[in-house]
CSV table of C-alpha atoms in Angstrom, one decimal:
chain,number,residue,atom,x,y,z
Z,1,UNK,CA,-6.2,-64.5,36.5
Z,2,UNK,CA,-9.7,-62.6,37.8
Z,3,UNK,CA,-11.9,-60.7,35.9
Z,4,UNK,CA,-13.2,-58.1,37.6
Z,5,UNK,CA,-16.5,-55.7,36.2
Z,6,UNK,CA,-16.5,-52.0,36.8
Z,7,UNK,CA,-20.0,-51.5,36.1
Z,8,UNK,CA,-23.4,-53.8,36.8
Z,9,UNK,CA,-26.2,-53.2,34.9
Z,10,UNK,CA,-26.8,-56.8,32.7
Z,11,UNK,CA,-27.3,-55.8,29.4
Z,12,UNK,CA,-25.5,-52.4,28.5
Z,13,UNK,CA,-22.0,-51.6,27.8
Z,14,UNK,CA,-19.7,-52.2,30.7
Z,15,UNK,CA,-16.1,-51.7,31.5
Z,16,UNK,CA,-13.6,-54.4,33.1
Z,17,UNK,CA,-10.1,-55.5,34.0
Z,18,UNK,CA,-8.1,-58.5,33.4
Z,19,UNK,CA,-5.8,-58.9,36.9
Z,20,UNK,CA,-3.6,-61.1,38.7
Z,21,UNK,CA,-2.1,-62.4,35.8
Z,22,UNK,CA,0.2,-65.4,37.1
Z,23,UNK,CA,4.0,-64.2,36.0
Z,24,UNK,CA,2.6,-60.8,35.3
Z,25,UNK,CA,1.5,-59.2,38.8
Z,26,UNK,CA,1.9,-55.7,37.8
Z,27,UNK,CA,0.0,-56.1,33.9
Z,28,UNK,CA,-4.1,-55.1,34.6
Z,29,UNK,CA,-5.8,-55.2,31.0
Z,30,UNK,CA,-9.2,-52.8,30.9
Z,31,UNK,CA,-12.1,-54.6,28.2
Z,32,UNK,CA,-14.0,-54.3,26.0
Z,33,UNK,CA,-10.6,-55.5,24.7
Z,34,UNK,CA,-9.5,-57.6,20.9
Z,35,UNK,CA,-6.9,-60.4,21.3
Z,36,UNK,CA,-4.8,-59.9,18.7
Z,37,UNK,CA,-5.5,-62.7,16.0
Z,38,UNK,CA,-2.7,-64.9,15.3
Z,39,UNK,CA,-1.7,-67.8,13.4
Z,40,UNK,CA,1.0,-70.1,14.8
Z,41,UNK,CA,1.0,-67.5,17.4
Z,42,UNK,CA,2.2,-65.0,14.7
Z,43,UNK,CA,-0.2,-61.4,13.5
Z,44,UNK,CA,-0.4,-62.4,9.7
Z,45,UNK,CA,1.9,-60.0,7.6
Z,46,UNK,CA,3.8,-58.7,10.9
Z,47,UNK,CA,6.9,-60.1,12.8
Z,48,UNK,CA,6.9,-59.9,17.1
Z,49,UNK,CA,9.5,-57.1,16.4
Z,50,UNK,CA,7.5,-55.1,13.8
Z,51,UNK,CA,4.5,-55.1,16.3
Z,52,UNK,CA,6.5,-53.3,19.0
Z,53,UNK,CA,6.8,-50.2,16.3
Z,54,UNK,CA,3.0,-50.9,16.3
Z,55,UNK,CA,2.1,-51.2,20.5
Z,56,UNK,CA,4.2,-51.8,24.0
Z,57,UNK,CA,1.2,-52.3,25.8
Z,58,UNK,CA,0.3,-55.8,27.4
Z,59,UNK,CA,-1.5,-57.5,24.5
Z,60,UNK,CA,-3.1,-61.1,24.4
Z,61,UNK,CA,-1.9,-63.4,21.3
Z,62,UNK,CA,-5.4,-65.0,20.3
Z,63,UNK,CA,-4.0,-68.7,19.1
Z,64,UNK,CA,-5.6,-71.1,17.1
Z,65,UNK,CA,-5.1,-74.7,17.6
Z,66,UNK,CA,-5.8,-75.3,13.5
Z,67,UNK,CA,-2.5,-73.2,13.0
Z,68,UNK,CA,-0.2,-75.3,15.6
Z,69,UNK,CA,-1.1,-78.7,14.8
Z,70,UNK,CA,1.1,-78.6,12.0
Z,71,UNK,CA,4.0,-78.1,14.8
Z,72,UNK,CA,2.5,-80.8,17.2
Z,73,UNK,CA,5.7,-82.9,17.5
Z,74,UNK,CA,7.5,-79.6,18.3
Z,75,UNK,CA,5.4,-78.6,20.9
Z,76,UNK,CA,5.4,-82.0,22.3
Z,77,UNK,CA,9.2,-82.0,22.7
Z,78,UNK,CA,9.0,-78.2,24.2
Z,79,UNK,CA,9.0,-77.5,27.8
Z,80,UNK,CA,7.5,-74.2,28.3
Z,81,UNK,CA,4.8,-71.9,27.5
Z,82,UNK,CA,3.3,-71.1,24.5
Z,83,UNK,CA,4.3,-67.3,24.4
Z,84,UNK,CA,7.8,-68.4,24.5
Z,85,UNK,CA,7.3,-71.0,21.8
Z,86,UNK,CA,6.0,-68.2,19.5
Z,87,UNK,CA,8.9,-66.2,20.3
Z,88,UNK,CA,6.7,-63.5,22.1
Z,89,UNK,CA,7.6,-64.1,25.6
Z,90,UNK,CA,5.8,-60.9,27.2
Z,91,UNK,CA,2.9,-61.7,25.7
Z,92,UNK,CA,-0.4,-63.0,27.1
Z,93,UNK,CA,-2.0,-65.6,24.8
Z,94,UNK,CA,-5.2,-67.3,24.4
Z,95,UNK,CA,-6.1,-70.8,22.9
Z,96,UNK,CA,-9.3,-71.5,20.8
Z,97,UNK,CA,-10.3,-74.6,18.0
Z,98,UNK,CA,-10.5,-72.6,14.8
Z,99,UNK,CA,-8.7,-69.9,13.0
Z,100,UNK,CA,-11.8,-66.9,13.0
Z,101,UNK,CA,-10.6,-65.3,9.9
Z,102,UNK,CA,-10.6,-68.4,7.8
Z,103,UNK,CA,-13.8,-70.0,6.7
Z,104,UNK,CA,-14.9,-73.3,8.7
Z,105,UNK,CA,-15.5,-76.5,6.3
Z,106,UNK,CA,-19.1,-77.4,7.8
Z,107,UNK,CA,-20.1,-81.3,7.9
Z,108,UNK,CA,-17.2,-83.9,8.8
Z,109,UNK,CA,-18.6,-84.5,12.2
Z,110,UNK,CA,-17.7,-87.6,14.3
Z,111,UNK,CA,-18.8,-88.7,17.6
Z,112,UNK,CA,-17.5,-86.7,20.6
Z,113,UNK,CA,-14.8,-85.3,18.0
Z,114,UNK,CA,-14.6,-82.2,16.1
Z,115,UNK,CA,-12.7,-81.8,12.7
Z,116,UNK,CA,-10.1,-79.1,12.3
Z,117,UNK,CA,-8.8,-78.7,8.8
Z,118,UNK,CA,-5.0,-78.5,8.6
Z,119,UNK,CA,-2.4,-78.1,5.4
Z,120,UNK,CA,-1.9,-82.0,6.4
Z,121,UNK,CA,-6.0,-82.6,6.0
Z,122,UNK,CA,-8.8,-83.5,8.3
Z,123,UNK,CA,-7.8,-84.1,11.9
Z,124,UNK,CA,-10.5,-85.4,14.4
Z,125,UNK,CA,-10.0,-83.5,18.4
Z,126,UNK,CA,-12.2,-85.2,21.0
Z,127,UNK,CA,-11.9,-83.7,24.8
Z,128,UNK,CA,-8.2,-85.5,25.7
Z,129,UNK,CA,-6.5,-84.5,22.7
Z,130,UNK,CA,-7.6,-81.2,22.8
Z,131,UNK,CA,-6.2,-81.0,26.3
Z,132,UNK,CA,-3.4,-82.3,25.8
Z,133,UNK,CA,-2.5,-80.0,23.6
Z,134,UNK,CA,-3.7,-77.3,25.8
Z,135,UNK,CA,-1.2,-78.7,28.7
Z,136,UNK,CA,1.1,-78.6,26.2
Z,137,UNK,CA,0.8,-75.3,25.5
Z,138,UNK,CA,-0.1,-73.8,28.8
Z,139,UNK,CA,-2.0,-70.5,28.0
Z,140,UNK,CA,-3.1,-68.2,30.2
Z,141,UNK,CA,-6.4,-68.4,28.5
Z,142,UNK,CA,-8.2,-70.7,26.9
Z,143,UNK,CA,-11.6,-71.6,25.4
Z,144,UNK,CA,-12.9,-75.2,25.9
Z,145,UNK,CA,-13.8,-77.3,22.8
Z,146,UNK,CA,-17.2,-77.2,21.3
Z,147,UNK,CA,-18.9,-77.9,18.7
Z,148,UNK,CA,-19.5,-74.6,17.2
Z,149,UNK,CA,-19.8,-75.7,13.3
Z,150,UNK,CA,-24.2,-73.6,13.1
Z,151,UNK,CA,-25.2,-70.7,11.6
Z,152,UNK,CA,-28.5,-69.6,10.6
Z,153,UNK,CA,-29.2,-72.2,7.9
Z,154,UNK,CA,-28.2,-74.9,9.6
Z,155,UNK,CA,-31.4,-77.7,10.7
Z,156,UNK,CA,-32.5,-78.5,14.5
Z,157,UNK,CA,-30.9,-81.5,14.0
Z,158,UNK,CA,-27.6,-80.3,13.5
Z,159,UNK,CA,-28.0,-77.4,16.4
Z,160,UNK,CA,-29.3,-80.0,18.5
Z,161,UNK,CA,-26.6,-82.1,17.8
Z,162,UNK,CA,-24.1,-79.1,18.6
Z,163,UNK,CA,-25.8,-78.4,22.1
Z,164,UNK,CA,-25.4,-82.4,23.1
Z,165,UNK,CA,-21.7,-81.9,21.9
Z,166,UNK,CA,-20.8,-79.2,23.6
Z,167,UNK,CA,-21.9,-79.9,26.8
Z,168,UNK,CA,-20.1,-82.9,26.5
Z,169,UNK,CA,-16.9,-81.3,26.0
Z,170,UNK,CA,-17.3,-78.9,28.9
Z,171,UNK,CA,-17.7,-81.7,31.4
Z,172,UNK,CA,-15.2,-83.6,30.1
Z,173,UNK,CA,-12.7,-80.6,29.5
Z,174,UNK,CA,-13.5,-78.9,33.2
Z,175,UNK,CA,-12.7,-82.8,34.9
Z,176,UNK,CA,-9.4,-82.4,33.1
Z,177,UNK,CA,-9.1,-79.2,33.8
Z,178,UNK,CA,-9.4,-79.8,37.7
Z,179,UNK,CA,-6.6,-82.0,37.7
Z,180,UNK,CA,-4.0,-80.5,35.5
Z,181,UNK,CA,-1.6,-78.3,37.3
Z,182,UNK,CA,0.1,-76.9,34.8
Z,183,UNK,CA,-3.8,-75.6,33.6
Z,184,UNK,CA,-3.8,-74.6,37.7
Z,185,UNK,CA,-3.9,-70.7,36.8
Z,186,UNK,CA,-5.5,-70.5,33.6
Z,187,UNK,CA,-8.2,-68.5,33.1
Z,188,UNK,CA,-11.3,-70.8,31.7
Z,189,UNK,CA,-14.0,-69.7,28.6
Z,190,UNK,CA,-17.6,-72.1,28.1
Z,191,UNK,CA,-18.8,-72.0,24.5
Z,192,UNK,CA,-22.2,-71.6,24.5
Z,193,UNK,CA,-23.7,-73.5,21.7
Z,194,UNK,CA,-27.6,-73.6,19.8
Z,195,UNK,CA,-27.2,-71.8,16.9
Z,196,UNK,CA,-29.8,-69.2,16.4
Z,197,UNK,CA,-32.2,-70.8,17.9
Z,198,UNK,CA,-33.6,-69.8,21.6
Z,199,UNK,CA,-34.6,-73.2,22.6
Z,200,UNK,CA,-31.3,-74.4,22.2
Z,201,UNK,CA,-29.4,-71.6,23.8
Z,202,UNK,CA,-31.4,-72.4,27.0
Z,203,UNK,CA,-31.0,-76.2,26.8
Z,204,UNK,CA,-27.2,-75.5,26.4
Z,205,UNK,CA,-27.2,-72.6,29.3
Z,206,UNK,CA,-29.0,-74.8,31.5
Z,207,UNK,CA,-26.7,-77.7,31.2
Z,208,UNK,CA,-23.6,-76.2,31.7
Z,209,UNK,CA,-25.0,-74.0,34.8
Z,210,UNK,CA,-23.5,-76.7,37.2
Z,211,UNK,CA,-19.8,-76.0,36.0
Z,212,UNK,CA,-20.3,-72.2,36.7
Z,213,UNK,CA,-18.2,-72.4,39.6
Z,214,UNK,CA,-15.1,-73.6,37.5
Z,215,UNK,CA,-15.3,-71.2,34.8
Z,216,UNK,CA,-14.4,-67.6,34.3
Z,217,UNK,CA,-16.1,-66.8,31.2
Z,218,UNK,CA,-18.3,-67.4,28.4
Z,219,UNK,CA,-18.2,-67.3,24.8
Z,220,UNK,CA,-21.3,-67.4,22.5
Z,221,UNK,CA,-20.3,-69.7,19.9
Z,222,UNK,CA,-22.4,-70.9,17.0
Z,223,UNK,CA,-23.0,-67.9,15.2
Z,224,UNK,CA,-21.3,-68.2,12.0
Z,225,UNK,CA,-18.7,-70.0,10.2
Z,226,UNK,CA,-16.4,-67.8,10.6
Z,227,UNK,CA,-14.4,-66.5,7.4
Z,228,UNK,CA,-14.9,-62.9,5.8
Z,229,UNK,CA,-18.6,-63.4,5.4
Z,230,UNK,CA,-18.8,-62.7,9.5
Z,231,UNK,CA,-18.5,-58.8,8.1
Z,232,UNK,CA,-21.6,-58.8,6.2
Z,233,UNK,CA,-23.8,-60.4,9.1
Z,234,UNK,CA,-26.5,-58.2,10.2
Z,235,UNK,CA,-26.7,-57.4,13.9
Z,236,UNK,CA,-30.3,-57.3,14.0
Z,237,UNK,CA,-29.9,-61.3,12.6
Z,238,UNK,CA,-27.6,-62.3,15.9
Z,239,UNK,CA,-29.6,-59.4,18.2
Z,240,UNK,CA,-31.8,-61.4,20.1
Z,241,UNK,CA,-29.4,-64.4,20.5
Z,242,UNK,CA,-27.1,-62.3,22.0
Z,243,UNK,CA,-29.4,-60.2,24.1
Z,244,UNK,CA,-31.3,-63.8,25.4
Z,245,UNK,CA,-27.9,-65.7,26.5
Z,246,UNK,CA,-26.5,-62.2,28.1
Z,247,UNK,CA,-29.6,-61.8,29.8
Z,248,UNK,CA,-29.1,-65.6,31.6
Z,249,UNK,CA,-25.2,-65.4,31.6
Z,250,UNK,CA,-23.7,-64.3,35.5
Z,251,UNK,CA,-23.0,-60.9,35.6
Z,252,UNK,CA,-19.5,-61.3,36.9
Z,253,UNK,CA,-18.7,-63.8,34.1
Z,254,UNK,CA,-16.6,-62.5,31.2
Z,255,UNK,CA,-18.6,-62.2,27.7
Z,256,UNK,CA,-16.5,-63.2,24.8
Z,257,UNK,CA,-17.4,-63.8,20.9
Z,258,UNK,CA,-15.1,-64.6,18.1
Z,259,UNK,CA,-14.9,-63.7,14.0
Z,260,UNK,CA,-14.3,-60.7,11.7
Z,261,UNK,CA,-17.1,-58.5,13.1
Z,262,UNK,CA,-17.3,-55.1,11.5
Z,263,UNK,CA,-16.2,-52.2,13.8
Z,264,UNK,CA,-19.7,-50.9,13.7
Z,265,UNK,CA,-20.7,-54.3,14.9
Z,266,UNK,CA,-18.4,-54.6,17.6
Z,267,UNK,CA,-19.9,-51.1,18.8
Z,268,UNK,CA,-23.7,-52.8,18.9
Z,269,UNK,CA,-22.1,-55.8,20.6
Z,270,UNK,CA,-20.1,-53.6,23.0
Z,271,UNK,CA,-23.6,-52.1,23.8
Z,272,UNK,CA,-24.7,-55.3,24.3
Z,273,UNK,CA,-22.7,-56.4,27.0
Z,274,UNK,CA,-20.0,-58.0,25.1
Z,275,UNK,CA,-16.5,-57.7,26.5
Z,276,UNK,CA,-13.6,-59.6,24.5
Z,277,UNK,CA,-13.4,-59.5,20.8
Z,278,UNK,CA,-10.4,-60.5,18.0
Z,279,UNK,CA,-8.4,-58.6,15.3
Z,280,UNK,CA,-9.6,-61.0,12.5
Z,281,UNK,CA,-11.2,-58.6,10.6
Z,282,UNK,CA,-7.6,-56.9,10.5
Z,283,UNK,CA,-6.3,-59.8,8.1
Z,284,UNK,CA,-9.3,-59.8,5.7
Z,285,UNK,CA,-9.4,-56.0,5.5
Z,286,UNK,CA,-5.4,-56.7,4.9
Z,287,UNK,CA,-5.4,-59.3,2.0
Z,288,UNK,CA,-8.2,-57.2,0.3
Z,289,UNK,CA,-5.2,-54.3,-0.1
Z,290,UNK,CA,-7.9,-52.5,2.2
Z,291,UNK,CA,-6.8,-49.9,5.0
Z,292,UNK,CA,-9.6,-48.6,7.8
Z,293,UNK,CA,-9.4,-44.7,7.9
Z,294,UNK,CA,-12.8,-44.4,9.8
Z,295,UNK,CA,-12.7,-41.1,11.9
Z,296,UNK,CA,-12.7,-42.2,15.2
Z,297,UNK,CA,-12.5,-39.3,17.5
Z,298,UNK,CA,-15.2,-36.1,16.7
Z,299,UNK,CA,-13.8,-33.4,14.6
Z,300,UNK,CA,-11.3,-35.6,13.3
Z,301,UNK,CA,-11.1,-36.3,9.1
Z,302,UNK,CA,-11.4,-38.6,6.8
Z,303,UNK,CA,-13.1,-39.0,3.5
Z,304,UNK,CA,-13.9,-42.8,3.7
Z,305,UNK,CA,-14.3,-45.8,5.8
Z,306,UNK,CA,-12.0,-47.6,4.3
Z,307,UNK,CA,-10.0,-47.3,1.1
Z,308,UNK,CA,-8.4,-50.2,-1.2
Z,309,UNK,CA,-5.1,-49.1,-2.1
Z,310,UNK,CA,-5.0,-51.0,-5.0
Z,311,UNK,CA,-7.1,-48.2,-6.9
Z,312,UNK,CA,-5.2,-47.0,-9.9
Z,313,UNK,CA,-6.4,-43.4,-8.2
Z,314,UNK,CA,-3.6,-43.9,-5.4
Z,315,UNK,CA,-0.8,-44.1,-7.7
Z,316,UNK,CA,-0.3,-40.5,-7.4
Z,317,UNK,CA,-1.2,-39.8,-4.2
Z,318,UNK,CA,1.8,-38.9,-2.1
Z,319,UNK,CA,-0.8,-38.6,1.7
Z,320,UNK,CA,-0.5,-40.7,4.4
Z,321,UNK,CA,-3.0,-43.8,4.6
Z,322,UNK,CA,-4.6,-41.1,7.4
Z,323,UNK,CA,-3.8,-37.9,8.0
Z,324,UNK,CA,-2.5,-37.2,11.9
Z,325,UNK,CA,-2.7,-41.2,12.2
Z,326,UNK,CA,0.7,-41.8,14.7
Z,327,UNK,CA,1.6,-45.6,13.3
Z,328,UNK,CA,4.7,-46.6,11.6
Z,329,UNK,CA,3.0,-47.3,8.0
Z,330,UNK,CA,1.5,-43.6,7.8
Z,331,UNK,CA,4.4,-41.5,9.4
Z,332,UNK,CA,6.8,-43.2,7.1
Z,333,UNK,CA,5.2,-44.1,3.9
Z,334,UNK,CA,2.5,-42.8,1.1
Z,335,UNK,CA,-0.8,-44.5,-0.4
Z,336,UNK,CA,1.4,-44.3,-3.6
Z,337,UNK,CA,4.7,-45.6,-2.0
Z,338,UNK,CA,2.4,-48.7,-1.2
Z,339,UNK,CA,-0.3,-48.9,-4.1
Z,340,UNK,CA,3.3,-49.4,-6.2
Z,341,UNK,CA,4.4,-52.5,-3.4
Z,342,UNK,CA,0.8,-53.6,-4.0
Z,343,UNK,CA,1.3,-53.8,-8.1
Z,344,UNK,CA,4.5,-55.0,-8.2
Z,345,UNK,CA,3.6,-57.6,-5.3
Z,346,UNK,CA,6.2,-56.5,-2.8
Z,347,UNK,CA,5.5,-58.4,0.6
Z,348,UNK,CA,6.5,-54.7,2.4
Z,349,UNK,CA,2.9,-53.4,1.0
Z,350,UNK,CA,0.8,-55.9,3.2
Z,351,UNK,CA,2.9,-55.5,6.1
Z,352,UNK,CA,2.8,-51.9,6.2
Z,353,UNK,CA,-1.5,-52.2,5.8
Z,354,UNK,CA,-1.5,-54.7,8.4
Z,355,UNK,CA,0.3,-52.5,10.7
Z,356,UNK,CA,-1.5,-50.1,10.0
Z,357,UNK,CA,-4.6,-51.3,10.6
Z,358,UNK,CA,-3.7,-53.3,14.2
Z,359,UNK,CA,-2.8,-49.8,15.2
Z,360,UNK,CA,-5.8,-48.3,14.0
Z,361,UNK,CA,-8.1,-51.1,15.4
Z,362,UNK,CA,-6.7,-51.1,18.8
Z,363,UNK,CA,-7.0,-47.2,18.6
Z,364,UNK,CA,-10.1,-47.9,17.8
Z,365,UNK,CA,-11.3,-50.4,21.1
Z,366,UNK,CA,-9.4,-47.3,23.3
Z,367,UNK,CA,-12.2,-45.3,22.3
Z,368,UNK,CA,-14.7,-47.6,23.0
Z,369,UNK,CA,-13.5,-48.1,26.4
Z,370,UNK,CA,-13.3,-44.3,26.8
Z,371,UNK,CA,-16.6,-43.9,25.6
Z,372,UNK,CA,-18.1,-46.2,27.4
Z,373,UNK,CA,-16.4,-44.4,30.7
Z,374,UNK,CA,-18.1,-41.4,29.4
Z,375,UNK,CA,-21.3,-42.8,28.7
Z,376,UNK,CA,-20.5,-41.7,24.9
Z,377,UNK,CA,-20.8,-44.6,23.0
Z,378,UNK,CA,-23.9,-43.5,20.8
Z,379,UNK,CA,-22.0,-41.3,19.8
Z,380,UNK,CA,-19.2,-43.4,18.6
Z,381,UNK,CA,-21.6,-45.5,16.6
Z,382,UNK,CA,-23.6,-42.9,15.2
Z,383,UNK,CA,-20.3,-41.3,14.1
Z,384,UNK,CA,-19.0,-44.7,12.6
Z,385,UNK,CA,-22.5,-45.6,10.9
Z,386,UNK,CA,-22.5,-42.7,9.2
Z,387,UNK,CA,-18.7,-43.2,7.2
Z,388,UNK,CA,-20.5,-47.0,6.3
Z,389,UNK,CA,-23.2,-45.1,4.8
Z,390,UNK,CA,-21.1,-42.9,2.8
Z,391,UNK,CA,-18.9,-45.7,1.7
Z,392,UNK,CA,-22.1,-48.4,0.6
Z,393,UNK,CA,-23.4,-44.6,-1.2
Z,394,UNK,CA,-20.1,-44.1,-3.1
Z,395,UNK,CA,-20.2,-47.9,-4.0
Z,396,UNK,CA,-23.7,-47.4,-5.4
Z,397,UNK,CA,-22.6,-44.6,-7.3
Z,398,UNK,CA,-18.9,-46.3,-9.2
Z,399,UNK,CA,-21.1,-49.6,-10.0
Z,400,UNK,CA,-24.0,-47.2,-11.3
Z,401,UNK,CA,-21.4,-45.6,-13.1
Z,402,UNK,CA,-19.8,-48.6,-14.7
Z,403,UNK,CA,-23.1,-50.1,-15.6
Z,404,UNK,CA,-23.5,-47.0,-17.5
Z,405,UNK,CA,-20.5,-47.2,-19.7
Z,406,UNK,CA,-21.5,-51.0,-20.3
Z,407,UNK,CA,-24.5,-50.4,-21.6
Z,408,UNK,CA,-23.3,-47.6,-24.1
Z,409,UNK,CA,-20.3,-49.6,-24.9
C-alpha cells in the first residue's frame, strides 16, 4: 500500500490517496479519511449487511486488539485475514491497542508491556505478543504498540516513561516487522509518544527518526485517554502539540490521530495537516440516543447540531432525523417512530441512529475533502462552529429555565 500527497505545503490541509492496495489493485481511497470504528471488527449497533444500505464505497474497518483478545484461540486456529474473520471480506481493516471510544484505565504499567483491559481482566502485551497477534491477523494496516496511556495531567515521569516505551516498541516491532512475510505488504503507523509536553515529543521524534525508512505513517498518540471526554477537549489545549510534531514529521508520511474528536475538531485538525481520523465519536453520539443533523453543505437546514431523541418533545414528531438526508434511518423512519424504540428499549432504535449517523459522518469527511479541493474549508468550520454555538446557547437557556422552576418550586 503507498500513500501518496496531492498537495505540499507542511502544515495546512492537504489532500491524499491510499493506492496499491495488495488484493485490491483497482480500490484508491482519497484522505482526510475516518476508519470506520469497530469492535471485534463489527460498527457497534450495525451488522456488515446493514452497513451496505449505509455505503458501497471501499471503507477501512478500524480494529482494536482489546475487542479480539477475547477470540484469541479463534484467531490462532484461523488461516486468513482478518476481514474475512469478521465476515467483511471487501473490507480494508486497520489494527491498533485500544478501543478509542472506550475510556483507557490509566496506571497498571509493567516493564516493556502494556495492559489492555478485556471482559476476562488485565492482560499484559509486550512487542512479540503484540505481533503475533498482528501476523495472526494480517491487516493491511496497522499501528505499532506504544505506550500511549498521558494526557495533560499526567507527571514527567510518567511521559518520560511513555517516550522510553515507545521507542522501544518501535524498534522492537519494525525488527519483527522486517522479517514477517505475511506483514510483507502491510502498510506501517509510528505512535509518537510525550504527552503534552514539547521536550518529549522531540526526544520521541528524534529517536525514532532512524526507522523512517520502514514506516509509512505516523500517529500522534498520547493525547487523551480516550473515552467520550475526547469531545470536550479543547483544540487550542492539543494546538501546539500538534502543530510542533507536524512541523518535524516528513511531508510524504501519512498523519494519523485516534479518539471521539468533535466534527468541529476534526475540521481544525484537518487544517492542521491531519489526514486519517475514526468514527468513535459515532458510538458515543449513538448510546447517548443522540443523532448529528449539523448542516453540512451552505443553504442546507437544520435547526440543531445535534438532537437527543429521547426528548419527550419527539414523541409526536413524525420528520425525518434530517430533512433531504438520503440514509436508510431517515427515508424510512420518523424521530417519533424511533423516540418510541428508544422508550420501550427496542434494539432497532440504536441501530437506526447509528446508521444514521456513519452516513452522516462519512458525508461529512466528503465535504471536507471537497473543501479542501476547493480551498473552502473555513468555510466549513465557520459554518459548523456556528450550529455548536447555537446548541451550547439553547443548553444555556433549558438549564436556565429549569433552575428557574427549582427555585419557585
Amino acid at each position: 500500500m503507498k500513500f501518496n500527497v496531492k498537495t505540499v505545503l507542511q502544515r495546512s490541509p492537504r489532500l491524499g490517496e491510499l493506492s496499491q492496495i495488495a488484493g485490491k489493485l483497482d480500490v484508491c481511497l482519497e484522505t482526510p479519511l475516518a476508519l470506520l470504528h469497530t469492535q471485534a471488527g463489527h460498527i457497534p449497533h450495525i451488522t456488515h449487511e446493514v452497513l451496505k444500505l449505509v455505503t458501497q464505497e471501499p471503507h477501512f474497518l478500524q480494529i482494536p486488539v482489546v475487542s479480539m483478545h477475547n477470540y484469541l484461540e479463534a484467531i490462532h486456529l484461523y488461516d486468513g485475514r482478518v476481514a474475512d474473520f469478521v465476515g467483511s471480506k471487501d473490507s480494508l481493516t486497520c489494527v491498533t491497542l485500544n478501543d478509542p471510544s472506550n475510556l483507557m484505565k490509566q496506571g497498571h504499567h509493567n516493564k516493556d508491556k502494556v495492559p489492555i483491559f478485556t471482559k476476562r481482566g488485565k492482560v499484559l502485551y509486550d512487542s512479540e505478543n503484540y505481533m503475533d497477534m498482528v501476523e495472526k491477523l494480517r491487516p493491511d494496516m496497522y499501528i505499532i504498540l506504544s505506550d500511549g496511556d498521558t494526557n495533560m495531567t499526567s507527571s514527567n515521569k510518567r511521559v518520560s516513561k511513555a517516550v522510553e516505551n515507545t521507542v522501544s516498541f518501535n524498534q522492537r516491532c519494525i525488527e519483527r516487522h522486517k522479517k514477517s512475510e505475511k506483514l510483507k505488504d502491510a502498510f506501517v503507523i509510528a505512535p509518537i509518544a510525550g504527552g503534552y509536553c514539547v521536550k518529549s515529543r522531540k526526544q520521541c521524534l528524534e529517536l525514532l527518526s532512524p526507522n523512517e525508512p520502514d514506516v509509512q505513517g505516523y500517529l500522534i498518540d498520547g493525547l487523551h485517554n480516550n473515552g467520550p471526554e475526547v469531545e470536550l477537549i479543547s483544540f487550542s489545549e492539543v494546538k501546539p502539540i500538534v502543530d510542533y510534531v507536524i512541523s518535524k514529521l516528513p511531508p510524504g508520511k501519512l498523519r494519523a490521530i485516534q479518539g471521539c474528536w468533535s466534527p468541529l475538531n476534526i475540521i481544525k485538525l484537518v487544517n492542521s495537516g491531519i489526514d486519517i481520523f475514526d468514527t468513535s465519536y459515532c458510538r458515543i453520539l449513538t448510546e447517548r440516543s443522540a443523532a448529528l443533523t449539523f448542516a453540512i453543505d451552505a443553504g442546507e437546514a437544520s435547526e440543531s447540531y445535534e438532537i437527543n431523541l429521547r426528548h419527550g418533545k419527539f414523541s409526536e414528531d413524525f420528520q425525518p432525523v434530517l430533512k433531504e438526508c438520503k440514509c436508510v434511518a431517515c427515508q424510512g423512519y420518523s424521530r417519533a417512530y424511533i423516540h418510541h424504540l428508544l422508550t420501550v428499549q427496542e434494539l432497532l432504535g440504536s441501530v437506526l441512529i447509528m446508521v444514521h449517523n456513519i452516513h452522516h459522518m462519512l458525508r461529512f469527511f466528503q465535504k471536507i475533502r471537497d473543501s479542501v479541493r476547493e480551498d473552502k474549508l473555513n468555510e466549513l468550520e465557520d459554518r459548523v462552529a456556528a450550529q455548536i454555538k447555537l446548541l451550547h446557547c439553547h443548553k444555556e437557556q433549558l438549564a436556565s429555565s429549569e433552575l428557574s422552576r427549582n427555585s419557585t418550586e
